Amino acid sequence: MKKLGLLAILHAKPEQAKTVSDFIRGAIDLAKKEEKTLTWYSFQMDETTFGIFDTFEDESGREAHLNGEIAKALMGKADELLTQAPDIKKIDILSAK
């Protein structure tokens, strides 16, 4: 059951927007390997604002994701790709379909 989530908002440098888009599109392959990540979505809000939303059954799954390959890859390139550090919020799921 989806009980917990993460919402990450990414503000790409204008010249890096395509690279950020490509990165988060491709990260789905890494997310599929995470057994405790129940759902994983990447999205675009405007030309330079992107996001990732994922859900987990418990805190161990959420922490595993935060310490996983996607986070490592993103944080390793954050200074190059983003105007600021990713805004990552831990959320509690109140209802889901």
PDB file of C-alpha atoms in Angstrom:
ATOM      1  CA  MET A   1       0.000   0.000   0.000  1.00  0.00           C
ATOM      2  CA  LYS A   2       1.238   3.463  -0.875  1.00  0.00           C
ATOM      3  CA  LYS A   3       1.729   5.255   2.446  1.00  0.00           C
ATOM      4  CA  LEU A   4       4.717   7.532   1.894  1.00  0.00           C
ATOM      5  CA  GLY A   5       6.056   9.607  -0.952  1.00  0.00           C
ATOM      6  CA  LEU A   6       8.739  11.935  -2.171  1.00  0.00           C
ATOM      7  CA  LEU A   7       8.221  15.011  -4.285  1.00  0.00           C
ATOM      8  CA  ALA A   8      11.344  16.508  -5.849  1.00  0.00           C
ATOM      9  CA  ILE A   9      11.289  19.723  -7.848  1.00  0.00           C
ATOM     10  CA  LEU A  10      14.258  20.427 -10.119  1.00  0.00           C
ATOM     11  CA  HIS A  11      15.064  23.840 -11.593  1.00  0.00           C
ATOM     12  CA  ALA A  12      17.269  23.305 -14.637  1.00  0.00           C
ATOM     13  CA  LYS A  13      19.669  25.854 -15.988  1.00  0.00           C
ATOM     14  CA  PRO A  14      18.084  27.003 -19.275  1.00  0.00           C
ATOM     15  CA  GLU A  15      20.899  25.564 -21.361  1.00  0.00           C
ATOM     16  CA  GLN A  16      20.624  22.245 -19.482  1.00  0.00           C
ATOM     17  CA  ALA A  17      16.833  21.736 -19.692  1.00  0.00           C
ATOM     18  CA  LYS A  18      17.057  19.037 -22.371  1.00  0.00           C
ATOM     19  CA  THR A  19      19.790  17.229 -20.431  1.00  0.00           C
ATOM     20  CA  VAL A  20      17.665  17.265 -17.255  1.00  0.00           C
ATOM     21  CA  SER A  21      14.643  16.054 -19.214  1.00  0.00           C
ATOM     22  CA  ASP A  22      16.656  13.238 -20.767  1.00  0.00           C
ATOM     23  CA  PHE A  23      18.161  12.321 -17.387  1.00  0.00           C
ATOM     24  CA  ILE A  24      14.865  11.973 -15.555  1.00  0.00           C
ATOM     25  CA  ARG A  25      13.219  10.187 -18.495  1.00  0.00           C
ATOM     26  CA  GLY A  26      16.040   7.653 -18.479  1.00  0.00           C
ATOM     27  CA  ALA A  27      16.016   7.248 -14.701  1.00  0.00           C
ATOM     28  CA  ILE A  28      12.889   5.085 -14.990  1.00  0.00           C
ATOM     29  CA  ASP A  29      15.157   2.130 -15.745  1.00  0.00           C
ATOM     30  CA  LEU A  30      16.912   2.603 -12.394  1.00  0.00           C
ATOM     31  CA  ALA A  31      13.589   3.102 -10.588  1.00  0.00           C
ATOM     32  CA  LYS A  32      12.285  -0.203 -11.978  1.00  0.00           C
ATOM     33  CA  LYS A  33      15.181  -1.971 -10.224  1.00  0.00           C
ATOM     34  CA  GLU A  34      14.196  -0.564  -6.811  1.00  0.00           C
ATOM     35  CA  GLU A  35      12.024  -3.233  -5.210  1.00  0.00           C
ATOM     36  CA  LYS A  36      10.642  -0.910  -2.542  1.00  0.00           C
ATOM     37  CA  THR A  37       9.703   1.924  -4.911  1.00  0.00           C
ATOM     38  CA  LEU A  38       6.029   1.283  -5.662  1.00  0.00           C
ATOM     39  CA  THR A  39       5.438   4.036  -8.225  1.00  0.00           C
ATOM     40  CA  TRP A  40       7.794   6.517  -9.871  1.00  0.00           C
ATOM     41  CA  TYR A  41       6.879   9.448 -12.097  1.00  0.00           C
ATOM     42  CA  SER A  42       8.924  12.158 -13.771  1.00  0.00           C
ATOM     43  CA  PHE A  43       7.265  15.269 -15.131  1.00  0.00           C
ATOM     44  CA  GLN A  44       7.837  18.731 -16.577  1.00  0.00           C
ATOM     45  CA  MET A  45       6.064  21.833 -15.273  1.00  0.00           C
ATOM     46  CA  ASP A  46       7.482  24.488 -17.595  1.00  0.00           C
ATOM     47  CA  GLU A  47      10.537  24.972 -19.819  1.00  0.00           C
ATOM     48  CA  THR A  48      13.053  24.604 -16.974  1.00  0.00           C
ATOM     49  CA  THR A  49      11.102  23.122 -14.057  1.00  0.00           C
ATOM     50  CA  PHE A  50      10.909  19.359 -13.672  1.00  0.00           C
ATOM     51  CA  GLY A  51       9.814  16.987 -10.967  1.00  0.00           C
ATOM     52  CA  ILE A  52       9.895  13.453  -9.682  1.00  0.00           C
ATOM     53  CA  PHE A  53       7.160  11.873  -7.564  1.00  0.00           C
ATOM     54  CA  ASP A  54       7.439   8.403  -6.095  1.00  0.00           C
ATOM     55  CA  THR A  55       5.651   6.290  -3.502  1.00  0.00           C
ATOM     56  CA  PHE A  56       6.650   3.724  -0.907  1.00  0.00           C
ATOM     57  CA  GLU A  57       5.053   1.373   1.577  1.00  0.00           C
ATOM     58  CA  ASP A  58       7.351   2.283   4.451  1.00  0.00           C
ATOM     59  CA  GLU A  59      10.214   4.488   5.555  1.00  0.00           C
ATOM     60  CA  SER A  60      12.864   1.887   4.730  1.00  0.00           C
ATOM     61  CA  GLY A  61      11.782   1.988   1.077  1.00  0.00           C
ATOM     62  CA  ARG A  62      11.837   5.759   0.997  1.00  0.00           C
ATOM     63  CA  GLU A  63      15.287   5.902   2.600  1.00  0.00           C
ATOM     64  CA  ALA A  64      16.613   3.237   0.239  1.00  0.00           C
ATOM     65  CA  HIS A  65      15.460   5.376  -2.680  1.00  0.00           C
ATOM     66  CA  LEU A  66      17.001   8.540  -1.228  1.00  0.00           C
ATOM     67  CA  ASN A  67      20.306   6.676  -0.939  1.00  0.00           C
ATOM     68  CA  GLY A  68      19.941   4.898  -4.288  1.00  0.00           C
ATOM     69  CA  GLU A  69      21.428   5.245  -7.736  1.00  0.00           C
ATOM     70  CA  ILE A  70      19.031   7.916  -9.036  1.00  0.00           C
ATOM     71  CA  ALA A  71      19.770  10.255  -6.127  1.00  0.00           C
ATOM     72  CA  LYS A  72      23.518   9.661  -6.422  1.00  0.00           C
ATOM     73  CA  ALA A  73      23.498  10.372 -10.151  1.00  0.00           C
ATOM     74  CA  LEU A  74      21.346  13.482  -9.777  1.00  0.00           C
ATOM     75  CA  MET A  75      23.307  14.939  -6.871  1.00  0.00           C
ATOM     76  CA  GLY A  76      26.562  14.233  -8.696  1.00  0.00           C
ATOM     77  CA  LYS A  77      25.478  16.523 -11.544  1.00  0.00           C
ATOM     78  CA  ALA A  78      23.307  19.009  -9.635  1.00  0.00           C
ATOM     79  CA  ASP A  79      25.803  21.894  -9.794  1.00  0.00           C
ATOM     80  CA  GLU A  80      26.242  21.410 -13.530  1.00  0.00           C
ATOM     81  CA  LEU A  81      22.551  20.976 -14.422  1.00  0.00           C
ATOM     82  CA  LEU A  82      20.483  22.899 -11.866  1.00  0.00           C
ATOM     83  CA  THR A  83      20.150  26.510 -10.731  1.00  0.00           C
ATOM     84  CA  GLN A  84      19.688  25.370  -7.119  1.00  0.00           C
ATOM     85  CA  ALA A  85      19.705  22.211  -5.050  1.00  0.00           C
ATOM     86  CA  PRO A  86      16.735  19.895  -5.692  1.00  0.00           C
ATOM     87  CA  ASP A  87      13.753  20.734  -3.467  1.00  0.00           C
ATOM     88  CA  ILE A  88      12.895  17.327  -1.994  1.00  0.00           C
ATOM     89  CA  LYS A  89       9.876  16.930   0.271  1.00  0.00           C
ATOM     90  CA  LYS A  90       8.873  13.826   2.226  1.00  0.00           C
ATOM     91  CA  ILE A  91       5.110  13.431   2.118  1.00  0.00           C
ATOM     92  CA  ASP A  92       2.479  11.175   3.675  1.00  0.00           C
ATOM     93  CA  ILE A  93      -0.106   9.723   1.283  1.00  0.00           C
ATOM     94  CA  LEU A  94      -3.640  10.381   2.555  1.00  0.00           C
ATOM     95  CA  SER A  95      -5.469   8.536  -0.205  1.00  0.00           C
ATOM     96  CA  ALA A  96      -4.653   6.836  -3.488  1.00  0.00           C
ATOM     97  CA  LYS A  97      -6.370   4.927  -6.246  1.00  0.00           C
TER      98      LYS A  97
END
